[in-house]
């Protein structure tokens, strides 16, 4: 402790978790890893829209939403890594595809803007329910991360709902594309709410995803109907993201996410 | 060492994205404690992904170091979560003078205000319209004034 001006942080952002004595139990770390992967993967997908969105304001909006999710991912991955002496970067950049635990919904290619809005509506509704419940976690760090995140994802949900209505109730063509967006994303809804062995092992520190389904079903179909659209009658995809089985598009996405860190290990910018 | 003196020094650090606001005005500076020679400053990030936090942390250490405090530790606390309710009235006035509309109160149970009553910081008109719910940083949305036609940032109530 003889260094002058050294910075030690002991609470609950990535840097502070990393430098502190806050260490997750193995069970909590395993659970946090899945949540962190979900946030990281969706943040990356949203980042792909920057310079590609239909208007400049949407480059900024989707970029900002992605930035919030990246903040959640950093906190969650850092906390997960505390159990295994790994940093957020170790977990983000140096795990292979099968070691990721992300749900397949978040891995789906962006498709057109309407498909991204469909995915965002589903994702934001899921995150609002998840983080609201997780803010009562018996694990103080998870509870704090969730209590902060819930305010942010609530705002993201508003953004999706506004676009859902504009596109669903807009022209015949925008309506058609919004419906096609839901058709593409809906098979991946079911996986979000399945039994999760990591959540079960973490007990009351975690949220059992099955308990979030009722609130989702009470919200999203109503919003979809209000926008003049239909919940697609499609069978659920097989899923398996939490156990390392991923969407076909995930590998190439991960390669792009990791290539710089792997080509130049330890690089700083 | 006097915690009030240290607080006042830390409170000179400004938000790099909104340089007219100090971290005290923002409600980001939460607590200063002194134990022996060790100074601990607690700050809380505005948004989870806000990149300005790292700069604020470094600036706090520099400011206190220049004042002779050698062992400064900056802790970042997430709970309780930051809210614009913690922004000082001086901060709100400075924001408006700088050309950013200050956040509305969050007294309506967290319901987001959708554009009524955001006053143009340039001409004072209430006849304004939201252009985008997101802006140049996590904490801002983009508005335009219908009277003077000027676009402006609104610091979102959070």
Coordinates of C-alpha atoms in Angstrom, one line a residue:
Chain A
X1 CA 0.0 0.0 0.0
X2 CA 2.9 2.3 -0.6
X3 CA 2.0 3.5 -4.0
X4 CA 0.9 7.0 -4.2
X5 CA -2.2 8.0 -6.1
X6 CA -3.2 4.5 -6.8
X7 CA -6.8 3.9 -7.4
X8 CA -8.7 1.2 -5.5
X9 CA -12.4 0.8 -6.1
X10 CA -14.4 -1.6 -3.9
X11 CA -17.9 -1.5 -5.0
X12 CA -19.9 -2.3 -8.0
X13 CA -18.8 -1.3 -11.5
X14 CA -16.5 -3.4 -13.6
X15 CA -13.4 -1.7 -12.4
X16 CA -14.5 -1.7 -8.8
X17 CA -15.6 -5.4 -8.9
X18 CA -12.3 -6.3 -10.4
X19 CA -10.3 -4.4 -7.7
X20 CA -12.3 -5.4 -4.8
X21 CA -12.8 -8.3 -2.5
X22 CA -16.3 -8.9 -3.9
X23 CA -16.1 -12.4 -5.1
X24 CA -19.1 -14.3 -6.5
X25 CA -19.7 -17.8 -5.5
X26 CA -19.4 -20.4 -8.3
X27 CA -23.1 -20.8 -8.6
X28 CA -23.8 -17.0 -8.7
X29 CA -20.9 -16.6 -11.2
X30 CA -22.3 -19.3 -13.5
X31 CA -25.7 -17.6 -13.5
X32 CA -24.2 -14.1 -14.0
X33 CA -22.2 -15.4 -16.9
X34 CA -25.3 -16.3 -18.9
X35 CA -26.9 -12.9 -18.2
X36 CA -23.7 -11.1 -19.1
X37 CA -23.4 -13.0 -22.4
X38 CA -27.0 -12.1 -23.3
X39 CA -26.2 -8.4 -22.8
X40 CA -22.8 -8.5 -24.6
X41 CA -24.2 -10.3 -27.6
X42 CA -27.2 -8.0 -28.0
X43 CA -25.0 -5.0 -27.5
X44 CA -22.8 -6.1 -30.3
X45 CA -25.7 -6.7 -32.6
X46 CA -27.1 -3.3 -31.9
X47 CA -23.6 -1.8 -32.6
X48 CA -23.8 -3.2 -36.1
X49 CA -26.6 -0.7 -36.8
X50 CA -24.4 2.3 -36.3
X51 CA -24.1 4.0 -39.7
X52 CA -26.7 1.6 -41.1
X53 CA -29.9 2.6 -39.5
X54 CA -32.7 4.2 -41.5
X55 CA -32.0 7.6 -40.1
X56 CA -29.2 9.2 -38.1
X57 CA -31.4 9.4 -35.0
X58 CA -31.7 5.6 -35.0
X59 CA -27.9 5.1 -35.4
X60 CA -27.7 7.1 -32.2
X61 CA -30.7 5.4 -30.5
X62 CA -29.6 1.8 -31.2
X63 CA -26.0 2.8 -30.3
X64 CA -27.1 4.2 -27.0
X65 CA -29.2 1.2 -26.2
X66 CA -26.2 -1.0 -27.0
X67 CA -24.0 1.1 -24.8
X68 CA -26.3 0.6 -21.8
X69 CA -26.3 -3.2 -22.5
X70 CA -22.5 -3.2 -22.7
X71 CA -22.5 -1.6 -19.3
X72 CA -24.6 -4.4 -17.9
X73 CA -22.4 -7.0 -19.6
X74 CA -19.3 -5.4 -18.1
X75 CA -20.6 -5.5 -14.6
X76 CA -22.0 -9.0 -14.9
X77 CA -19.0 -10.5 -16.6
X78 CA -16.6 -8.9 -14.2
X79 CA -18.6 -10.2 -11.3
X80 CA -18.7 -13.7 -12.8
X81 CA -15.0 -13.6 -13.5
X82 CA -14.3 -12.7 -9.8
X83 CA -15.0 -16.3 -9.0
X84 CA -12.5 -17.7 -11.4
X85 CA -9.8 -15.0 -11.3
X86 CA -10.7 -13.9 -14.8
X87 CA -11.3 -10.3 -16.1
X88 CA -14.3 -9.1 -18.2
X89 CA -12.0 -9.1 -21.2
X90 CA -10.8 -12.7 -20.6
X91 CA -14.4 -13.8 -20.6
X92 CA -15.6 -11.7 -23.6
X93 CA -12.6 -12.2 -25.9
X94 CA -11.0 -15.5 -25.0
X95 CA -13.8 -18.0 -24.7
X96 CA -14.8 -20.0 -27.7
X97 CA -18.3 -20.3 -29.2
X98 CA -19.4 -23.3 -27.1
X99 CA -18.3 -21.7 -23.9
X100 CA -20.8 -18.8 -24.4
X101 CA -24.2 -19.1 -22.7
X102 CA -26.2 -16.5 -24.7
X103 CA -29.8 -17.1 -25.7
X104 CA -30.3 -17.6 -29.4
X105 CA -32.7 -14.6 -29.7
X106 CA -29.9 -12.2 -29.0
X107 CA -27.6 -13.9 -31.6
X108 CA -30.1 -13.5 -34.5
X109 CA -28.8 -11.4 -37.4
X110 CA -30.3 -8.0 -37.3
X111 CA -32.4 -8.5 -40.4
X112 CA -34.2 -5.3 -41.5
X113 CA -35.0 -2.5 -39.1
X114 CA -38.4 -4.0 -38.3
X115 CA -36.9 -7.3 -37.4
X116 CA -34.5 -5.5 -35.0
X117 CA -37.4 -3.7 -33.5
X118 CA -39.3 -7.0 -33.0
X119 CA -36.2 -8.4 -31.3
X120 CA -35.8 -5.3 -29.2
X121 CA -39.5 -5.4 -28.0
X122 CA -39.1 -9.0 -27.0
X123 CA -35.7 -8.4 -25.4
X124 CA -36.6 -5.2 -23.5
X125 CA -39.8 -6.7 -22.1
X126 CA -37.8 -9.7 -21.0
X127 CA -35.0 -7.6 -19.4
X128 CA -37.5 -5.3 -17.6
X129 CA -39.1 -8.4 -16.0
X130 CA -35.8 -10.0 -15.3
X131 CA -34.0 -7.0 -13.7
X132 CA -37.0 -5.9 -11.8
X133 CA -37.1 -9.4 -10.1
X134 CA -33.3 -9.6 -9.8
X135 CA -33.2 -6.3 -7.9
X136 CA -34.5 -8.4 -5.0
X137 CA -31.7 -11.0 -5.3
X138 CA -30.2 -12.2 -2.1
X139 CA -26.8 -11.4 -3.7
X140 CA -26.2 -7.7 -3.1
X141 CA -24.0 -7.2 -6.2
X142 CA -26.5 -8.8 -8.6
X143 CA -29.3 -6.8 -6.9
X144 CA -27.4 -3.5 -7.4
X145 CA -26.5 -4.2 -11.0
X146 CA -30.2 -5.1 -11.7
X147 CA -31.6 -2.1 -9.8
X148 CA -29.5 0.2 -12.0
X149 CA -30.2 -1.7 -15.2
X150 CA -34.0 -1.8 -14.8
X151 CA -34.2 2.0 -15.2
X152 CA -32.3 1.8 -18.5
X153 CA -34.1 -1.1 -20.0
X154 CA -37.4 0.5 -19.2
X155 CA -36.5 3.4 -21.4
X156 CA -35.4 1.0 -24.2
X157 CA -38.8 -0.6 -24.1
X158 CA -40.5 2.7 -24.8
X159 CA -38.3 3.1 -27.9
X160 CA -39.4 -0.3 -29.2
X161 CA -43.1 0.3 -28.5
X162 CA -43.1 3.6 -30.4
X163 CA -41.5 2.0 -33.5
X164 CA -43.8 -1.0 -33.2
X165 CA -46.8 1.3 -33.4
X166 CA -45.4 3.4 -36.2
X167 CA -44.5 0.5 -38.4
X168 CA -47.4 -1.7 -37.5
X169 CA -50.0 1.0 -38.0
X170 CA -48.1 2.8 -40.8
X171 CA -48.3 1.8 -44.4
X172 CA -49.4 -1.6 -45.7
X173 CA -45.7 -2.2 -46.6
X174 CA -44.3 -1.2 -43.1
X175 CA -47.0 -3.3 -41.5
X176 CA -46.0 -6.3 -43.6
X177 CA -42.3 -5.9 -42.7
X178 CA -43.1 -5.5 -39.0
X179 CA -45.1 -8.7 -39.1
X180 CA -42.3 -10.5 -41.0
X181 CA -39.9 -9.2 -38.3
X182 CA -42.0 -10.9 -35.6
X183 CA -42.3 -14.1 -37.7
X184 CA -38.5 -14.3 -37.8
X185 CA -37.8 -13.6 -34.1
X186 CA -40.8 -15.3 -32.4
X187 CA -39.4 -18.9 -32.4
X188 CA -36.7 -17.7 -30.1
X189 CA -39.0 -16.3 -27.4
X190 CA -39.6 -19.7 -25.7
X191 CA -36.0 -20.3 -24.8
X192 CA -35.9 -17.1 -22.6
X193 CA -38.4 -18.6 -20.2
X194 CA -37.3 -22.2 -20.0
X195 CA -35.9 -23.9 -16.9
X196 CA -32.3 -22.9 -16.4
X197 CA -30.0 -25.1 -14.4
X198 CA -27.7 -22.2 -13.6
X199 CA -30.5 -20.2 -12.2
X200 CA -31.7 -23.2 -10.2
X201 CA -28.3 -23.8 -8.7
X202 CA -28.0 -20.1 -7.7
X203 CA -31.2 -20.4 -5.7
X204 CA -32.6 -17.1 -4.4
X205 CA -29.7 -15.1 -5.7
X206 CA -31.1 -15.8 -9.2
X207 CA -34.5 -15.4 -10.9
X208 CA -36.2 -18.6 -12.2
X209 CA -36.9 -17.6 -15.8
X210 CA -40.1 -19.6 -15.8
X211 CA -41.6 -17.1 -13.4
X212 CA -41.2 -14.2 -15.9
X213 CA -43.4 -15.8 -18.6
X214 CA -46.8 -14.7 -17.3
X215 CA -45.9 -11.0 -17.2
X216 CA -44.4 -11.3 -20.7
X217 CA -47.5 -13.0 -22.0
X218 CA -49.7 -10.3 -20.5
X219 CA -47.7 -7.5 -22.2
X220 CA -46.3 -8.4 -25.5
X221 CA -49.3 -10.0 -27.3
X222 CA -51.4 -6.9 -26.2
X223 CA -48.8 -4.5 -27.6
X224 CA -48.6 -6.5 -30.8
X225 CA -52.3 -6.5 -31.2
X226 CA -52.5 -2.7 -30.5
X227 CA -50.1 -2.2 -33.4
X228 CA -52.5 -4.2 -35.7
X229 CA -50.2 -7.2 -35.8
X230 CA -50.4 -10.9 -34.9
X231 CA -48.4 -13.0 -32.6
X232 CA -47.0 -15.6 -35.0
X233 CA -48.2 -19.1 -34.7
X234 CA -44.7 -20.7 -35.1
X235 CA -43.2 -23.6 -33.2
X236 CA -40.4 -22.7 -30.8
X237 CA -36.8 -23.2 -31.8
X238 CA -34.8 -25.9 -30.0
X239 CA -32.7 -23.4 -28.1
X240 CA -29.8 -24.5 -26.0
X241 CA -27.9 -21.3 -25.7
X242 CA -27.3 -21.6 -22.0
X243 CA -25.6 -25.0 -22.6
X244 CA -23.5 -23.6 -25.5
X245 CA -25.6 -24.5 -28.5
X246 CA -25.9 -21.4 -30.6
X247 CA -27.5 -19.9 -33.6
X248 CA -25.7 -20.4 -36.9
X249 CA -25.0 -16.7 -37.2
X250 CA -23.3 -16.5 -33.8
X251 CA -19.9 -17.9 -34.9
X252 CA -19.2 -15.2 -37.5
X253 CA -20.5 -12.5 -35.1
X254 CA -18.2 -13.8 -32.3
X255 CA -15.2 -13.9 -34.7
X256 CA -15.8 -10.2 -35.4
X257 CA -16.2 -9.3 -31.7
X258 CA -13.0 -11.1 -30.7
X259 CA -10.6 -10.7 -33.7
X260 CA -8.9 -7.6 -32.5
X261 CA -8.3 -8.7 -29.0
X262 CA -7.0 -12.1 -30.2
X263 CA -4.7 -10.6 -32.9
X264 CA -3.2 -8.1 -30.5
X265 CA -3.4 -9.6 -27.0
X266 CA -3.1 -7.0 -24.3
X267 CA -3.5 -4.1 -26.7
X268 CA -4.8 -0.9 -25.1
X269 CA -6.5 2.0 -26.7
Chain B
X1 CA -7.7 15.8 7.3
X2 CA -10.9 17.6 6.9
X3 CA -13.6 15.7 4.9
X4 CA -15.3 19.0 4.0
X5 CA -12.1 20.4 2.5
X6 CA -11.5 17.2 0.5
X7 CA -15.1 17.2 -0.7
X8 CA -14.8 20.8 -1.9
X9 CA -11.7 19.8 -3.9
X10 CA -13.3 16.7 -5.4
X11 CA -16.4 18.8 -6.2
X12 CA -14.4 20.9 -8.6
X13 CA -14.1 18.0 -11.0
X14 CA -16.4 18.4 -14.0
X15 CA -18.2 16.0 -16.2
X16 CA -16.0 15.7 -19.4
X17 CA -19.2 15.4 -21.5
X18 CA -21.0 18.3 -19.9
X19 CA -18.2 20.5 -18.7
X20 CA -20.5 23.1 -17.2
X21 CA -21.5 20.6 -14.5
X22 CA -19.3 19.5 -11.6
X23 CA -19.7 16.0 -10.3
X24 CA -21.3 17.5 -7.2
X25 CA -23.9 19.3 -9.3
X26 CA -24.6 16.0 -11.1
X27 CA -25.1 14.1 -7.9
X28 CA -22.3 11.7 -8.9
X29 CA -20.1 12.7 -5.9
X30 CA -21.6 10.7 -3.0
X31 CA -19.3 10.6 -0.1
X32 CA -15.8 11.4 1.2
X33 CA -14.2 9.5 4.1
X34 CA -10.8 9.8 5.7
X35 CA -9.0 7.1 7.6
X36 CA -5.5 7.9 8.6
X37 CA -3.8 9.1 5.4
X38 CA -6.2 7.3 3.2
X39 CA -8.8 9.4 1.4
X40 CA -11.8 7.5 -0.1
X41 CA -14.2 9.2 -2.5
X42 CA -17.4 7.5 -3.5
X43 CA -18.9 8.3 -6.8
X44 CA -21.8 6.7 -8.7
X45 CA -22.1 6.3 -12.4
X46 CA -25.0 8.0 -14.2
X47 CA -25.7 5.2 -16.7
X48 CA -24.3 1.7 -16.6
X49 CA -22.2 2.1 -19.8
X50 CA -21.2 5.8 -19.3
X51 CA -17.6 6.1 -20.5
X52 CA -17.2 9.4 -18.7
X53 CA -16.8 7.7 -15.3
X54 CA -13.2 6.7 -15.9
X55 CA -12.3 10.2 -16.7
X56 CA -14.0 11.6 -13.6
X57 CA -12.2 9.1 -11.5
X58 CA -8.8 10.0 -12.9
X59 CA -9.6 13.8 -12.5
X60 CA -10.6 13.3 -8.8
X61 CA -7.3 11.6 -8.1
X62 CA -5.4 14.4 -10.0
X63 CA -7.2 17.2 -8.2
X64 CA -6.6 15.7 -4.8
X65 CA -3.0 14.8 -5.6
X66 CA -2.3 18.4 -6.6
X67 CA -3.7 19.5 -3.2
X68 CA -1.2 17.2 -1.5
X69 CA -3.3 14.1 -0.8
X70 CA -1.1 11.1 -1.8
X71 CA -3.3 8.1 -1.1
X72 CA -6.7 8.6 -2.8
X73 CA -9.1 5.8 -3.6
X74 CA -12.1 6.3 -5.7
X75 CA -14.9 3.8 -5.1
X76 CA -17.7 3.5 -7.6
X77 CA -21.0 2.5 -6.0
X78 CA -24.0 1.3 -8.0
X79 CA -26.5 1.2 -5.1
X80 CA -28.6 3.2 -4.6
X81 CA -28.9 3.9 -8.4
X82 CA -28.2 7.4 -9.6
X83 CA -31.2 9.6 -10.4
X84 CA -31.5 13.1 -11.9
X85 CA -33.3 13.9 -8.6
X86 CA -29.8 14.3 -7.1
X87 CA -28.9 17.1 -9.5
X88 CA -28.5 20.3 -7.6
X89 CA -30.6 23.4 -8.4
X90 CA -27.4 25.2 -9.2
X91 CA -26.6 22.4 -11.7
X92 CA -30.0 22.7 -13.3
X93 CA -29.5 26.5 -13.7
X94 CA -26.0 26.0 -15.1
X95 CA -27.3 23.4 -17.6
X96 CA -30.0 25.7 -18.9
X97 CA -27.6 28.6 -19.2
X98 CA -25.2 26.3 -21.2
X99 CA -28.0 25.5 -23.7
X100 CA -29.1 22.1 -22.3
X101 CA -32.7 21.8 -21.0
X102 CA -32.5 20.5 -17.4
X103 CA -34.3 17.3 -16.4
X104 CA -38.0 17.5 -15.4
X105 CA -38.8 16.1 -11.9
X106 CA -39.6 12.4 -11.8
X107 CA -42.6 12.9 -9.5
X108 CA -45.1 11.2 -11.8
X109 CA -44.1 7.7 -10.6
X110 CA -41.3 7.3 -13.1
X111 CA -43.5 7.9 -16.1
X112 CA -41.4 9.4 -18.9
X113 CA -42.6 12.8 -20.0
X114 CA -43.1 12.6 -23.8
X115 CA -42.3 16.2 -24.7
X116 CA -44.8 18.5 -23.1
X117 CA -43.2 21.2 -21.0
X118 CA -39.6 21.0 -22.1
X119 CA -38.5 24.6 -22.3
X120 CA -36.2 25.7 -25.0
X121 CA -32.9 26.9 -23.3
X122 CA -32.3 29.4 -26.1
X123 CA -35.6 31.3 -26.3
X124 CA -37.6 30.0 -23.4
X125 CA -40.5 28.7 -25.5
X126 CA -42.5 25.7 -24.3
X127 CA -43.4 25.0 -27.9
X128 CA -40.8 22.3 -28.4
X129 CA -40.8 18.8 -29.9
X130 CA -38.7 15.7 -29.3
X131 CA -36.6 14.8 -32.3
X132 CA -35.0 11.7 -30.8
X133 CA -35.3 9.9 -27.5
X134 CA -31.6 9.4 -27.5
X135 CA -28.8 12.0 -28.0
X136 CA -25.1 12.6 -28.1
X137 CA -24.5 10.9 -24.7
X138 CA -26.5 8.4 -22.6
X139 CA -28.0 11.1 -20.4
X140 CA -29.5 13.3 -23.2
X141 CA -32.3 13.3 -25.7
X142 CA -32.6 15.6 -28.7
X143 CA -35.3 18.3 -29.0
X144 CA -36.0 21.2 -31.4
X145 CA -37.7 24.4 -30.6
X146 CA -40.8 25.2 -32.8
X147 CA -40.5 28.9 -32.2
X148 CA -36.8 29.7 -32.6
X149 CA -36.1 26.6 -34.7
X150 CA -33.0 25.8 -32.8
X151 CA -32.2 22.2 -31.9
X152 CA -31.1 21.5 -28.3
X153 CA -30.3 18.7 -25.9
X154 CA -32.6 17.7 -23.1
X155 CA -31.0 16.1 -20.0
X156 CA -33.3 13.1 -19.6
X157 CA -35.2 12.6 -16.3
X158 CA -33.8 9.3 -15.0

